[in-house]
Coordinates of C-alpha atoms in Angstrom, one line a residue:
X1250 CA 76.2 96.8 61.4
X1251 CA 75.2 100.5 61.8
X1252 CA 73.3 102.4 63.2
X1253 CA 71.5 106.8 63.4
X1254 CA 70.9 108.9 66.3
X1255 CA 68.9 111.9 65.4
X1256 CA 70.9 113.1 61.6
X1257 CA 73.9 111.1 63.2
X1258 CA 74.9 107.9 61.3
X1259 CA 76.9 105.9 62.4
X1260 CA 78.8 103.3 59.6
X1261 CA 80.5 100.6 61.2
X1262 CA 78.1 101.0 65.0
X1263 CA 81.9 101.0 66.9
X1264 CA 81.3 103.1 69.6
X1265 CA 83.5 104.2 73.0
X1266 CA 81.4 103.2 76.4
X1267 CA 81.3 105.7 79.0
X1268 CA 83.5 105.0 81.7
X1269 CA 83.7 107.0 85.3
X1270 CA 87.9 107.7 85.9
X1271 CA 88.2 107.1 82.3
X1272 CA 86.8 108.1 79.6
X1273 CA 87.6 111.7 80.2
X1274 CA 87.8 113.9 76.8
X1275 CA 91.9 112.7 76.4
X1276 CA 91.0 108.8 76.0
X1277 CA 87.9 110.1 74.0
X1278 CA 90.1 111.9 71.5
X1279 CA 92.6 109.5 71.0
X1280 CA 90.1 106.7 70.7
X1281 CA 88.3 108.8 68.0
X1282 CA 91.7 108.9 66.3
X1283 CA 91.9 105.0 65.9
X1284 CA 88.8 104.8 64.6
X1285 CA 85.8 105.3 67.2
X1286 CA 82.6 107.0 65.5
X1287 CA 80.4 107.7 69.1
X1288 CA 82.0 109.1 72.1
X1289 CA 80.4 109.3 75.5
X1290 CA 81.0 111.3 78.3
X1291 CA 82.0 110.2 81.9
X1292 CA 78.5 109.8 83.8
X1293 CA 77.7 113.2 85.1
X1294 CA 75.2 113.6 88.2
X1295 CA 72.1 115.6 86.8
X1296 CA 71.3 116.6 90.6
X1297 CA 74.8 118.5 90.2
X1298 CA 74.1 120.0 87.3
X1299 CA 71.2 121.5 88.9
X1300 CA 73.0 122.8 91.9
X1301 CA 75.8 124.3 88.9
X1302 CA 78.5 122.7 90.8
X1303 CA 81.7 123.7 89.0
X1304 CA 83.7 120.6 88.9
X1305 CA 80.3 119.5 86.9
X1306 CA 80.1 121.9 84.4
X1307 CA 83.9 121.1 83.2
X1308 CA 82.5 117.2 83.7
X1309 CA 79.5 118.2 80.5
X1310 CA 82.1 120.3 78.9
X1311 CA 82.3 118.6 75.1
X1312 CA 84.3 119.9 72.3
X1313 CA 83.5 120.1 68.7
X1314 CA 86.6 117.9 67.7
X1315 CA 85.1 114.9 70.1
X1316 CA 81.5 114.8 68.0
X1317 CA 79.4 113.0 67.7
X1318 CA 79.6 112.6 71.8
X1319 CA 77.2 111.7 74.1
X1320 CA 76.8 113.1 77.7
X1321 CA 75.4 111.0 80.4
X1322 CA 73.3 111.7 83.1
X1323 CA 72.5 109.6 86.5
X1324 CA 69.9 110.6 88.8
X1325 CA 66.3 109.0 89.8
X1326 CA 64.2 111.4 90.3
X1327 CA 62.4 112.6 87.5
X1328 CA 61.7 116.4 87.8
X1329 CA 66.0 116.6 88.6
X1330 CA 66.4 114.6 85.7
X1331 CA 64.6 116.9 83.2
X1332 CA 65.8 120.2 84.8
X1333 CA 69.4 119.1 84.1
X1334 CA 68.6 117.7 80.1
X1335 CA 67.0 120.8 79.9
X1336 CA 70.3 123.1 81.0
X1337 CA 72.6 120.7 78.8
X1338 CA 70.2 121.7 75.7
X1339 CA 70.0 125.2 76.7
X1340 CA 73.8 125.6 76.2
X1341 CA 75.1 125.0 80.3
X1342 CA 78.1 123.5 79.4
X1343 CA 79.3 126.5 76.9
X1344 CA 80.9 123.5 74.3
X1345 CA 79.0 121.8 71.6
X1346 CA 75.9 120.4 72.0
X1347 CA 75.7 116.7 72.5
X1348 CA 74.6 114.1 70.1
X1349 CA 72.2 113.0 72.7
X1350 CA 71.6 112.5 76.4
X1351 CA 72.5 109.1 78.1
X1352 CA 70.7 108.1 81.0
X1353 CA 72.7 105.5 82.9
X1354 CA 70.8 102.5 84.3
X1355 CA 73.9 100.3 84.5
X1356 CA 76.6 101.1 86.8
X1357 CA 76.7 98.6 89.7
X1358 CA 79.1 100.4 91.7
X1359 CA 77.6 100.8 95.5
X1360 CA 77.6 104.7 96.1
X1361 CA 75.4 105.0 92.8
X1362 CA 73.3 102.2 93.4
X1363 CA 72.8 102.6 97.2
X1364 CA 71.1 106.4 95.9
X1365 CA 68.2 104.1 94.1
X1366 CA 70.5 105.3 90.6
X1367 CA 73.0 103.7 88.1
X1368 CA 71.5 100.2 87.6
X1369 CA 69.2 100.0 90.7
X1370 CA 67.0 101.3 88.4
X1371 CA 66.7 98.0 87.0
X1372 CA 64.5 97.1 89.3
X1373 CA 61.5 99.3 88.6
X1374 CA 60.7 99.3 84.9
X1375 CA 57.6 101.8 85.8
X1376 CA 60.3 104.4 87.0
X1377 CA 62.5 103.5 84.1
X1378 CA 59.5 104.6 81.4
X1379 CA 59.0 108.1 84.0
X1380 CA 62.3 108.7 84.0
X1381 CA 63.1 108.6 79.9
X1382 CA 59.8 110.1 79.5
X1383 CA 60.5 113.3 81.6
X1384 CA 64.2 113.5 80.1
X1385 CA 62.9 113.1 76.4
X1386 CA 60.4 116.2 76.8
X1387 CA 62.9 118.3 78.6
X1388 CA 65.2 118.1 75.5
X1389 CA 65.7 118.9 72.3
X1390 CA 68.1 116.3 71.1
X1391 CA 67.9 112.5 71.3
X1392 CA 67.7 110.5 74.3
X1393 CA 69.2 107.4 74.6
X1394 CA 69.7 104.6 77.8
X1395 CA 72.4 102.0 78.8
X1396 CA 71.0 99.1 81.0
X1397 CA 72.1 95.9 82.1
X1398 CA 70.8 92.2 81.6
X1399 CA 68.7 92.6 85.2
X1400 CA 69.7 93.5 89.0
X1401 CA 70.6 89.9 90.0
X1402 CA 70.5 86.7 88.2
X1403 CA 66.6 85.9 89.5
X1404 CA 66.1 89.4 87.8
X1405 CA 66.8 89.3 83.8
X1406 CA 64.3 91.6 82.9
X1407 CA 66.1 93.9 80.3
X1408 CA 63.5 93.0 77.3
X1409 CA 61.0 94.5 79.7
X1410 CA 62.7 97.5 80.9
X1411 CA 64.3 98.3 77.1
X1412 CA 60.4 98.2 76.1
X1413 CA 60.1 101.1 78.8
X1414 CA 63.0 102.9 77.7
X1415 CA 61.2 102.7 73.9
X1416 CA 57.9 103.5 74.8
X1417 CA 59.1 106.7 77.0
X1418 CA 60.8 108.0 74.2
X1419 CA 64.2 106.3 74.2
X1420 CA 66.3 106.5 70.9
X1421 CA 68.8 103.6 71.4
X1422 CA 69.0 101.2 73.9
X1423 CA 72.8 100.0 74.8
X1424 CA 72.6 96.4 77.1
X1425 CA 75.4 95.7 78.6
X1426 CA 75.1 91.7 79.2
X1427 CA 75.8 91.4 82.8
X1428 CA 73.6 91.8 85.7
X1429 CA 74.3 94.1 88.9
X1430 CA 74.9 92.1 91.2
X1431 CA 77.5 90.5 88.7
X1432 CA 79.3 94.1 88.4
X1433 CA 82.1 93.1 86.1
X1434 CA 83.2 89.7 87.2
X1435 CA 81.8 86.4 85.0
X1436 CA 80.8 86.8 81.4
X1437 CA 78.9 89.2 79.6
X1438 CA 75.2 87.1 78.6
X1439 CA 74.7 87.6 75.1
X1440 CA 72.1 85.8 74.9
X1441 CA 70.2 88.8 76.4
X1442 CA 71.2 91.3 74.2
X1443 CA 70.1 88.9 71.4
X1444 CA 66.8 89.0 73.3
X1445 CA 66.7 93.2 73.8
X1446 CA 67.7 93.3 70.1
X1447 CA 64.6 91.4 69.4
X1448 CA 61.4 93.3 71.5
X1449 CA 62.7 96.7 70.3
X1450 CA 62.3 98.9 67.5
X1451 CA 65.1 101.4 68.1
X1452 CA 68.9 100.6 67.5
X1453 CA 70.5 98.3 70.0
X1454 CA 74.2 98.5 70.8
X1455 CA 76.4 95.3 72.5
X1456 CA 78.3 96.1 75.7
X1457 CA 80.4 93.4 77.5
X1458 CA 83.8 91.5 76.8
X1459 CA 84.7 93.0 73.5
X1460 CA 88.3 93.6 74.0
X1461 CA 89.7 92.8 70.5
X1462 CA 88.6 92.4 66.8
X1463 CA 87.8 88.6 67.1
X1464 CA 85.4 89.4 70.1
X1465 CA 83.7 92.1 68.3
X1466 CA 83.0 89.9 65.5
X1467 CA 81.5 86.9 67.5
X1468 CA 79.5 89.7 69.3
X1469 CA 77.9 91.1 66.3
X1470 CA 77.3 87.6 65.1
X1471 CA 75.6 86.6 68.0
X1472 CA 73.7 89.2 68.9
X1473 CA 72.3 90.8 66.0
X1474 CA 73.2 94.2 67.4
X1475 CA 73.4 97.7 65.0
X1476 CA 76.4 98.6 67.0
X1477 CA 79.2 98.0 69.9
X1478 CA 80.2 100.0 72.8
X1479 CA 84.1 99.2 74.3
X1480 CA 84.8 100.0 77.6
X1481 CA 87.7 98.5 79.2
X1482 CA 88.8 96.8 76.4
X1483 CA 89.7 100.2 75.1
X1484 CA 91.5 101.3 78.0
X1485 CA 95.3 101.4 76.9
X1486 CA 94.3 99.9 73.7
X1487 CA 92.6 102.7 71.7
X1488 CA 93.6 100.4 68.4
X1489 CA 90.9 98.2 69.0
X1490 CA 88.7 100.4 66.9
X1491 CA 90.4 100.1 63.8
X1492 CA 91.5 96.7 64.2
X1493 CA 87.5 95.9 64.3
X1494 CA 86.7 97.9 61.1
X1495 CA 89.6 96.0 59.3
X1496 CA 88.3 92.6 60.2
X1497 CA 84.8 93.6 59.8
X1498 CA 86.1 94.7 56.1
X1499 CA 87.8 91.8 55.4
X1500 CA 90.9 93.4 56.1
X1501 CA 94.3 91.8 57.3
X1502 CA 93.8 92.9 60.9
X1503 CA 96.9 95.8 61.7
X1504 CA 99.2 94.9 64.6
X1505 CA 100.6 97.7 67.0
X1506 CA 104.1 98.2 67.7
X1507 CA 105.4 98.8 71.5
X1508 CA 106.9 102.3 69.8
X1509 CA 103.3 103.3 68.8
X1510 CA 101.8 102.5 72.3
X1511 CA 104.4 104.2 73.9
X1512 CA 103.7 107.3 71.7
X1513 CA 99.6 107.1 71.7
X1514 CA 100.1 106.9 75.7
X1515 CA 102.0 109.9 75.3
X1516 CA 99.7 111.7 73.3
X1517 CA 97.0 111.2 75.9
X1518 CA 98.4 112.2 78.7
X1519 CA 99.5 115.5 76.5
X1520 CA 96.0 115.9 76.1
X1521 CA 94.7 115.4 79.5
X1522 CA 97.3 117.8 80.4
X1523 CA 95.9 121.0 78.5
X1524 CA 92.3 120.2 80.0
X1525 CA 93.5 119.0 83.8
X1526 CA 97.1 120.6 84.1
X1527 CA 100.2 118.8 85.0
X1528 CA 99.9 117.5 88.5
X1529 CA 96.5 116.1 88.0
X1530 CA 96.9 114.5 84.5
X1531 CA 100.1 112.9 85.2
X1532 CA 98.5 111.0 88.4
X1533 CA 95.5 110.1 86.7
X1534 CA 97.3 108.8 83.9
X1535 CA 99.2 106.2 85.5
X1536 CA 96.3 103.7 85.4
X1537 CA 96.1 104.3 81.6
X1538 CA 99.9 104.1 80.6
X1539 CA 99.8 101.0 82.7
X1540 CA 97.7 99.3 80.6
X1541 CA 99.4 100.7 77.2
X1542 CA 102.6 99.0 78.7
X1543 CA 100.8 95.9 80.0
X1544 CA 102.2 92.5 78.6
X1545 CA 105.4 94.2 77.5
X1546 CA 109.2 93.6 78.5
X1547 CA 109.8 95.0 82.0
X1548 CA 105.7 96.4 82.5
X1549 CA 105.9 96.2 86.0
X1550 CA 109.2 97.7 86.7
X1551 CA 108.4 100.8 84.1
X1552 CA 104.9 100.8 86.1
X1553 CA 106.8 101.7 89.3
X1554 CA 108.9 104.3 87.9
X1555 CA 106.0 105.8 86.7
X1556 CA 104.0 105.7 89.9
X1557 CA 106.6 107.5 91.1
X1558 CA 106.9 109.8 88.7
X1559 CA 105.8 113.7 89.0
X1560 CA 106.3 115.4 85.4
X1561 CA 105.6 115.0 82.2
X1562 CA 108.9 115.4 81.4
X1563 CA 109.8 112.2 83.9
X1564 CA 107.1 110.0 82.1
X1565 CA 108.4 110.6 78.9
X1566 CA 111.7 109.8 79.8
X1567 CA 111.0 106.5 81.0
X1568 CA 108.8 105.5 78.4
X1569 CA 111.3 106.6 75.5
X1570 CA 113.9 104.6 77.6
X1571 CA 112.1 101.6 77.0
X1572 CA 111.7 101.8 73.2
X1573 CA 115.1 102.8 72.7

């Protein structure tokens, strides 16, 4: 399994999905640590690119110890759509250029889809070839999509709006294998990606309900994929990544101590700090250490400490306290 964007290669396909509240340049980093080759950015709104809003700009802001990262754009119309690529390749951001653009056509979430974007897009394959189309000749890296198996379950039409993605210029396709209207709730449909994997030319990468080495494997297996994209299952457990090259090396898979969790969750929340500053990393972080600590001895009492907690200093405190 592996896959190229562009003069990227990729060797073991193991690749960090983008996730909005999560995957900000902090989880990024420390997930490239443990062994993630492709990063992707947070979805960014290409209509607020184009307006230069400020809170944006730090949004497509990608530094060079993060490559090979992707940034990824939502937005339906097309003209927006190739204003903003066009901006990111012209330098808008001021960091490094990404690998590629991402156009999202899979998150489910009501305010995206409710503005015909995110996976609502699934519904009008026509638009979906416009769309990549307009994107690819605005910009002068690759272009790449993430779909989903369909809108609703009377919808599974991602073979047929992959093949628009391809023919509009798209350089990989990522499927994640659950419809819209499913959001994240049931079980990813393999089957599907099998399918995508099968009507396209470009690389295909595996999205859905990979949240340890054993899943990965059966993933791969099943699918036929060049790649796989974690999301949640990465969340708190940045390890995944090399756990999944061991095992897909033959490798006795490594095991992670509660000392090293506690200290990776530490490391993040260091780093979200020199990009957000205190207050805000320490509150955003709470979701992510909780799910570091989850399964542990005493989780949910060490959860409300830190909910209540307003330093770094604080967290630290009573997160050594619990290794001691």
């Amino acid at each position: 399994m592996s896959f190229k964007i562009g003069n990227t290669s990729f060797k073991y396909g193991l690749c960090l999905a983008p996730m909005a509240g999560y995957s900000d340049r902090a989880m990024r980093l420390v997930c490239k640590k443990y062994g993630a080759e492709y990063m992707t950015t947070e979805m960014v709104s290409a209509k607020a690119i184009t307006y230069k809003d400020k809170k944006t700009i730090e949004l497509c802001y990608i530094r060079e110890d993060e490559m090979p990262c992707a940034l990824q754009l939502f937005g339906h119309e097309e003209s927006v759509m190739a204003e903003a690529a066009g901006m990111i390749c012209a330098g808008y951001a001021k960091g490094a250029l990404p690998t590629a653009i991402d156009i999202n056509m899979g998150c489910p979430v009501p305010k995206i889809t409710g503005n015909h974007e995110g996976s609502y897009l699934m519904k009008d394959p026509t638009l979906v070839f416009s769309l990549v189309r307009a994107t690819v000749k605005a910009s002068n890296i690759p272009v790449t999509v993430k779909i989903r198996a369909g809108y609703d379950e009377n919808n599974i039409n991602a073979c047929e709006v992959a093949l628009a993605a391809q023919e509009g210029g798209a350089s990989l396709i990522c499927v994640h294998g659950r419809t819209k209207t499913q959001m994240y709730s049931g079980r990813a449909d393999r089957e599907i990606i099998a399918k995508v994997k099968d009507c396209v030319s470009v690389p295909v990468i595996a999205n859905g309900d990979i949240i340890d080495a054993q899943s990965a494997l059966s993933m791969i297996k099943e699918t036929n994929c060049d790649g796989i994209a974690i999301g949640r299952g990465a969340v708190g457990n940045p390890f995944v990544f090399k756990q999944i090259i061991s095992a897909i090396e033959g490798n006795e898979i490594p095991t992670v101590s509660e000392k090293q969790r506690i200290e990776t969750a530490l490391l993040q929340l260091r780093l979200a700090i020199e990009d957000k500053g205190e207050r805000l990393a320490v509150f955003e972080s709470r979701k992510q250490i909780a799910e570091y600590i989850k399964g542990t001895s005493g989780a949910a009492e060490i959860r409300a400490k830190i909910n209540a907690a307003p330093t770094y200093e604080a967290v630290e405190a009573i997160l050594n306290e619990k290794i001691k």
